[in-house]
XYZ file of C-alpha atoms in Angstrom:
373
model
C 14.809 -12.390 -52.514
C 11.183 -11.713 -53.566
C 10.364 -13.662 -56.722
C 7.022 -13.924 -58.484
C 5.471 -17.216 -59.509
C 7.086 -16.838 -62.911
C 10.561 -16.907 -61.408
C 11.089 -13.216 -62.234
C 11.256 -10.327 -59.779
C 8.606 -7.824 -60.853
C 9.669 -4.222 -60.208
C 7.116 -1.427 -60.583
C 8.221 2.157 -61.094
C 5.276 4.146 -59.749
C 5.829 7.629 -61.171
C 4.002 10.913 -60.889
C 2.862 12.268 -64.286
C 5.091 14.472 -66.447
C 8.851 14.489 -65.710
C 8.955 11.535 -63.255
C 7.130 9.344 -65.762
C 9.516 10.357 -68.538
C 12.503 9.524 -66.331
C 10.986 6.185 -65.340
C 10.222 5.244 -68.937
C 13.766 5.985 -70.098
C 15.141 4.116 -67.097
C 12.982 1.048 -67.740
C 14.646 0.397 -71.103
C 17.931 -0.678 -69.564
C 17.047 -1.305 -65.923
C 16.225 -5.057 -66.182
C 19.595 -5.916 -67.734
C 21.522 -3.670 -65.338
C 19.773 -5.183 -62.325
C 20.424 -8.704 -63.579
C 24.116 -7.947 -64.122
C 24.543 -6.372 -60.678
C 22.564 -8.974 -58.733
C 24.268 -11.986 -60.350
C 23.294 -15.620 -59.708
C 21.087 -15.676 -62.801
C 18.405 -13.465 -61.310
C 15.921 -11.884 -63.716
C 13.881 -8.694 -63.387
C 10.779 -7.392 -65.106
C 10.287 -3.613 -64.875
C 6.885 -1.968 -65.298
C 6.179 1.770 -65.399
C 2.924 2.967 -63.874
C 2.117 6.665 -64.277
C -0.366 8.039 -61.758
C -0.495 10.982 -59.319
C 0.170 8.980 -56.165
C 1.213 12.147 -54.290
C -2.095 13.932 -54.934
C -2.909 16.066 -51.901
C -0.135 14.539 -49.775
C 3.397 15.712 -48.941
C 3.917 13.631 -45.795
C 6.474 10.812 -46.416
C 5.002 8.295 -43.899
C 1.545 8.738 -45.412
C 2.966 8.401 -48.908
C 4.799 5.215 -47.953
C 1.568 3.715 -46.637
C -0.227 4.781 -49.809
C 2.473 3.143 -51.951
C 2.291 -0.008 -49.846
C -1.504 -0.159 -50.269
C -1.141 0.392 -54.014
C 1.411 -2.417 -54.242
C -0.885 -4.763 -52.341
C -3.455 -4.522 -55.121
C -1.007 -5.668 -57.811
C 1.277 -8.605 -58.525
C 4.423 -6.616 -57.835
C 7.412 -7.747 -55.805
C 9.093 -4.341 -55.454
C 7.727 -0.823 -55.895
C 9.890 2.272 -56.301
C 7.863 5.496 -56.400
C 9.247 8.632 -58.048
C 7.933 12.160 -57.512
C 9.148 15.619 -58.513
C 7.751 17.189 -55.345
C 10.273 18.133 -52.637
C 9.531 16.179 -49.471
C 10.616 16.823 -45.885
C 11.010 14.606 -42.850
C 12.030 15.741 -39.356
C 12.719 19.210 -40.831
C 15.182 17.665 -43.288
C 14.896 17.306 -47.050
C 14.020 13.740 -47.948
C 16.000 11.923 -50.624
C 14.760 8.325 -50.389
C 12.722 6.151 -48.023
C 12.949 2.346 -48.079
C 10.963 -0.390 -46.376
C 12.608 -3.769 -46.798
C 9.760 -5.491 -44.991
C 7.181 -4.287 -47.515
C 9.440 -3.964 -50.566
C 8.656 -0.304 -51.282
C 10.777 2.809 -51.768
C 10.016 6.505 -52.268
C 12.400 8.797 -54.173
C 12.104 12.593 -54.251
C 13.768 13.625 -57.523
C 14.503 17.300 -56.623
C 16.828 16.094 -53.848
C 19.154 14.691 -56.532
C 19.913 18.167 -57.880
C 19.624 19.470 -61.420
C 22.606 17.876 -63.139
C 22.703 14.396 -64.659
C 19.307 13.719 -63.103
C 18.583 10.682 -65.269
C 21.867 9.006 -64.307
C 21.510 9.811 -60.614
C 17.920 8.617 -60.494
C 18.856 5.378 -62.233
C 21.673 4.713 -59.766
C 19.432 5.354 -56.767
C 16.675 3.141 -58.169
C 19.164 0.361 -58.911
C 20.574 0.468 -55.393
C 17.094 0.650 -53.878
C 15.848 -2.336 -55.878
C 18.917 -4.429 -55.064
C 18.534 -3.556 -51.384
C 14.834 -4.410 -51.418
C 15.465 -7.600 -53.394
C 17.349 -9.128 -50.466
C 15.669 -11.308 -47.839
C 12.859 -9.444 -46.114
C 13.011 -9.552 -42.359
C 9.975 -9.481 -40.121
C 9.401 -9.302 -36.393
C 12.488 -10.135 -34.356
C 14.488 -10.858 -37.475
C 14.041 -7.345 -38.783
C 17.297 -5.831 -40.011
C 18.650 -2.818 -38.175
C 17.320 0.461 -39.483
C 20.802 1.753 -40.088
C 21.565 -0.754 -42.811
C 22.210 -1.384 -45.642
C 23.951 1.728 -46.961
C 23.222 2.766 -50.538
C 26.132 3.166 -52.942
C 25.260 6.503 -54.587
C 25.488 8.336 -51.266
C 28.875 7.070 -50.167
C 30.885 10.123 -51.255
C 32.571 12.121 -48.513
C 31.473 15.459 -49.992
C 27.870 14.419 -50.532
C 25.280 16.414 -48.535
C 23.146 13.254 -48.333
C 23.252 11.153 -45.164
C 21.069 8.673 -43.238
C 18.138 10.365 -41.544
C 16.043 9.677 -38.436
C 13.102 7.258 -38.628
C 10.319 7.072 -36.048
C 9.475 3.691 -34.574
C 5.891 3.789 -35.815
C 6.923 4.346 -39.443
C 7.145 1.492 -41.939
C 10.411 2.921 -43.273
C 13.552 0.880 -42.537
C 16.098 3.253 -44.047
C 15.956 6.951 -44.886
C 18.369 9.314 -46.560
C 18.077 13.086 -46.274
C 19.885 16.111 -47.709
C 21.339 18.350 -45.022
C 23.139 21.663 -44.705
C 23.425 24.560 -47.167
C 24.641 22.269 -49.960
C 21.646 20.045 -49.411
C 19.328 23.053 -49.574
C 20.977 24.255 -52.782
C 20.782 20.776 -54.254
C 17.029 20.551 -53.622
C 16.467 24.089 -54.900
C 18.290 23.357 -58.165
C 16.321 20.139 -58.477
C 13.046 22.008 -58.023
C 14.014 24.556 -60.659
C 14.924 21.804 -63.073
C 11.616 20.073 -62.422
C 9.852 23.324 -63.377
C 11.761 23.351 -66.707
C 12.309 27.134 -66.877
C 13.096 27.018 -70.590
C 9.377 26.384 -71.206
C 8.692 29.942 -70.060
C 9.944 31.323 -73.404
C 7.312 29.785 -75.725
C 4.737 30.011 -72.960
C 4.783 33.831 -72.990
C 3.849 34.395 -76.609
C 2.007 37.700 -76.064
C 4.780 39.098 -73.875
C 7.407 38.121 -76.449
C 5.360 39.699 -79.242
C 5.213 42.945 -77.262
C 8.959 42.774 -76.561
C 9.832 42.155 -80.205
C 7.620 45.017 -81.340
C 9.147 47.341 -78.755
C 12.658 46.324 -79.792
C 11.964 46.770 -83.491
C 10.662 50.310 -82.948
C 13.443 51.264 -80.519
C 16.156 50.081 -82.936
C 15.182 52.713 -85.531
C 14.746 55.518 -83.012
C 17.516 58.125 -83.176
C 17.022 59.088 -79.522
C 17.743 55.506 -78.547
C 20.859 55.621 -80.762
C 22.177 58.650 -78.878
C 21.384 57.165 -75.485
C 23.073 53.864 -76.356
C 26.181 55.643 -77.629
C 26.378 57.817 -74.498
C 25.768 55.096 -71.903
C 28.737 53.508 -70.168
C 29.006 49.774 -69.556
C 27.970 50.058 -65.861
C 24.827 51.962 -66.844
C 23.994 49.355 -69.478
C 24.376 46.651 -66.820
C 22.092 48.587 -64.478
C 19.525 48.926 -67.264
C 19.717 45.196 -67.945
C 19.404 44.200 -64.280
C 16.557 46.651 -63.730
C 14.557 45.486 -66.749
C 15.055 41.801 -65.932
C 14.089 42.371 -62.289
C 11.006 44.306 -63.394
C 9.972 41.481 -65.710
C 10.489 38.847 -62.990
C 8.603 40.850 -60.402
C 5.769 41.666 -62.780
C 5.264 38.019 -63.781
C 5.301 36.800 -60.181
C 2.913 39.482 -58.906
C 0.583 39.580 -61.908
C 0.162 35.787 -62.094
C 0.078 35.391 -58.297
C 3.043 33.030 -58.288
C 4.212 33.996 -54.795
C 3.577 31.218 -52.301
C 1.897 32.359 -49.087
C 1.211 30.212 -46.089
C -1.260 30.784 -43.303
C 0.700 28.511 -40.995
C 3.002 30.202 -38.503
C 5.304 27.285 -37.786
C 9.005 27.608 -38.729
C 8.633 24.468 -40.850
C 5.859 26.034 -42.939
C 7.829 29.238 -43.375
C 10.931 27.369 -44.530
C 8.838 25.371 -46.969
C 7.251 28.556 -48.341
C 10.682 30.186 -48.643
C 11.975 27.183 -50.602
C 9.037 27.276 -53.002
C 9.382 31.033 -53.501
C 13.116 30.723 -54.126
C 12.430 28.091 -56.789
C 9.809 30.372 -58.350
C 12.187 33.340 -58.537
C 14.952 31.147 -59.976
C 12.607 29.505 -62.499
C 11.141 32.779 -63.735
C 14.568 34.442 -63.630
C 16.176 31.817 -65.860
C 13.268 32.024 -68.293
C 13.485 35.820 -68.457
C 17.268 35.738 -68.958
C 16.817 33.315 -71.843
C 14.260 35.715 -73.342
C 16.669 38.620 -72.817
C 19.502 36.815 -74.581
C 17.188 35.929 -77.459
C 16.094 39.545 -77.766
C 19.728 40.679 -77.959
C 20.445 38.277 -80.813
C 17.301 39.277 -82.697
C 18.070 42.969 -82.172
C 21.569 42.541 -83.578
C 20.223 40.843 -86.694
C 17.551 43.496 -87.089
C 20.084 46.311 -86.606
C 22.465 44.794 -89.179
C 19.614 44.702 -91.663
C 17.998 48.085 -91.053
C 20.661 50.567 -89.889
C 22.602 52.827 -92.212
C 26.090 53.748 -91.048
C 26.019 57.283 -92.503
C 22.652 58.129 -90.945
C 23.757 56.662 -87.619
C 27.026 58.597 -87.676
C 25.238 61.849 -88.557
C 22.915 61.430 -85.577
C 25.358 60.209 -82.962
C 28.697 61.469 -84.336
C 29.960 57.936 -83.764
C 30.938 55.512 -86.549
C 28.740 52.418 -86.753
C 31.084 49.561 -85.917
C 30.595 46.161 -84.247
C 30.797 47.734 -80.781
C 27.968 50.129 -81.595
C 25.807 47.307 -82.931
C 26.212 45.306 -79.731
C 25.785 48.342 -77.440
C 22.611 49.401 -79.217
C 21.227 45.850 -79.202
C 22.052 45.497 -75.503
C 20.240 48.706 -74.603
C 17.291 47.920 -76.867
C 16.981 44.468 -75.247
C 16.478 46.215 -71.886
C 13.830 48.503 -73.368
C 12.130 45.563 -75.077
C 12.102 43.562 -71.838
C 10.158 46.346 -70.138
C 7.740 46.261 -73.061
C 7.483 42.510 -72.656
C 6.648 42.933 -68.973
C 3.726 45.153 -69.932
C 2.708 42.704 -72.650
C 2.693 39.823 -70.169
C -0.421 41.412 -68.675
C -2.257 40.081 -71.722
C -1.371 36.509 -70.763
C -3.773 34.565 -68.598
C -2.590 33.572 -65.128
C -3.116 29.927 -66.055
C -0.841 30.250 -69.098
C 1.949 31.789 -67.021
C 1.632 29.124 -64.311
C 1.672 26.389 -66.950
C 4.869 27.873 -68.389
C 6.544 28.401 -65.011
C 5.712 25.196 -63.124
C 5.766 21.465 -63.600
C 2.424 19.684 -63.806
C 2.662 18.333 -60.259
C 3.619 21.759 -58.890
C 0.624 23.306 -60.664
C -1.669 20.713 -59.114
C -0.124 21.255 -55.680
C -0.604 25.023 -55.837
C -4.142 24.675 -57.179
C -5.013 22.377 -54.280
C -3.556 24.878 -51.803
C -5.577 27.728 -53.315
C -8.742 25.620 -53.180
C -8.092 24.743 -49.538
C -7.571 28.365 -48.633
C -10.692 29.302 -50.579
C -12.727 26.768 -48.650
C-alpha cells in the first residue's frame, strides 16, 4: 500500500468550498481511526482537508480526474479523494464515484448519494475508496482489471448505483454511476439538498415582510372573514396551490433562475432539465416552509386580535378553533401573493444566494458570462 516516509498513509480530502468542505471536515475527525480499524495490520492514516474550488469551470469527469492528479503531484499526499456538490455525468449517466488505483485518486459527486444521511453515506464511500486505493498499485501489464474491486456501499440489490463504462484513454480504473428513474430521483434530491432550500426563508427578508404585513391586514378585514367562512376545503386547497405556484413562478422568472442552454444536443437538454427540476424543487420547498410559517403566525395573530362577538356578527358563524384555522389558512394564501409582489424588492443576487449553493452560484455565473461573451 502507499505509505509516506513517515510510515503513515497521508489521505487528502480535496473538497469544493461550502457544503463539501463541511462534510469533509466532519468526516476527518473520525476517518483516521476508522480506516486504521478496517485496514488492520497496524496501518496508520493521516487525513488532511483541503478546501478549494477544484471544479471551477469544469464538469467533465476525465478532465477533473487529471486536474486532481496534477494537484496531488504537487503535494506529499499518498491518496486524494475529491468531493464536489456538482452533479457530474459520464457516458450520459450520472456519475457517483471515479477511482484510479494507479494514481491513487478518487472523485465523488455528492448529489448522487441522495439527500438522506448524506454524511454517513459520504463517509462510507470515502472509506471504501481509500481502502481500495490503499492496496498495491498496478502499472503497465500488471494493471488490475477495470471491473474490480467492487465497493461495499453499492452492493445492495435495490441500489440504483452500478459499475459504469470507462474509456481506454481515461485514467479511471473503476467508475460507479446512478442509472434509471431511481438514480435520477436520487441525484435530483441530492442537488436540492446541496442547495439547502431552508436558507430561502431568511434570504427573502423583504418578501417575508410584505407577506407578514399583508397577512396582518387581511386578518382584521371583515370581507376576508366572510370569504374564509364561505370557502370549502377544496377551494382553500386551490387557493393555497395557486398562491404557492405564483410565488414559485415569480421568484424563478424575476430572478432569472431558469436554466437555458444554447446547445441542441439531447445531453445538454437533459442536463438543463435536471437543473431546472432542482430549481423548482428548491424554491418550492422554501416557499412551502414560508407558507407554513405564515399560517402559524396568522393563527397567533388571530388569537390575539379577533373578538368572537364581532366575528360572529359579521359572519353569522361562531369563532371556534375551526374558524381560526380556516381564516389563517386563507390569509396565508393571500399573504403569499403579497410576498410574491414583495420579492420584487429583493435583488437577483440575494435570491440566487438564498436558492443555490455556492458552487451552483459560481457555475451559473460562469455560464452567464460565457453566454455574454
